[in-house]
């Protein structure tokens, strides 16, 4: 019985090769291209890594008389509470660019 199955498989594969002939490599190439296209389309794109941005805390002064700067990867619209002059203050990060290249952080508590 196994010899009969082996013979049938050989004949079946032989018929497949005869029917497709020289089109078999073209068919396999087209299937490979379609599979690659489908894989790239379905695969999720990796998220963009967060970038570090520098914010100037408006209405603040450091010990050297310059405005206090804050460095973070958080997006704009985020509220932060850094320590300024010995107390925590509430700021909102904005996308407003200042002349020194940093972004503005608006104070939300007006003390």
Coordinates of C-alpha atoms in Angstrom, one line a residue, residues 53-94:
X53 CA 12.6 68.7 24.7
X54 CA 13.7 71.7 26.8
X55 CA 11.0 73.9 28.3
X56 CA 11.5 77.4 29.9
X57 CA 9.4 77.9 33.0
X58 CA 7.9 81.3 32.5
X59 CA 8.0 83.8 35.4
X60 CA 10.8 82.1 37.1
X61 CA 14.4 82.9 37.9
X62 CA 17.3 80.7 39.0
X63 CA 20.1 81.6 41.3
X64 CA 22.0 83.1 38.4
X65 CA 19.1 85.3 37.3
X66 CA 18.2 83.2 34.2
X67 CA 14.8 81.5 33.8
X68 CA 14.5 78.0 35.1
X69 CA 14.6 75.3 32.4
X70 CA 12.9 71.9 32.5
X71 CA 13.8 68.9 30.4
X72 CA 11.2 66.2 29.6
X73 CA 9.9 63.7 27.0
X74 CA 6.2 64.4 27.9
X75 CA 3.9 65.8 25.1
X76 CA 2.5 69.3 25.0
X77 CA -0.6 69.9 27.1
X78 CA 0.9 67.9 30.0
X79 CA 0.7 69.5 33.5
X80 CA 3.9 69.3 35.6
X81 CA 4.7 70.4 39.1
X82 CA 8.4 71.1 39.4
X83 CA 10.0 72.7 42.5
X84 CA 10.7 76.4 42.0
X85 CA 12.0 78.7 44.7
X86 CA 11.5 76.0 47.4
X87 CA 7.9 75.2 46.5
X88 CA 6.0 73.2 43.9
X89 CA 4.3 75.2 41.1
X90 CA 1.9 74.0 38.4
X91 CA 2.9 74.5 34.8
X92 CA 1.4 73.4 31.4
X93 CA 3.8 72.4 28.6
X94 CA 3.1 74.2 25.4

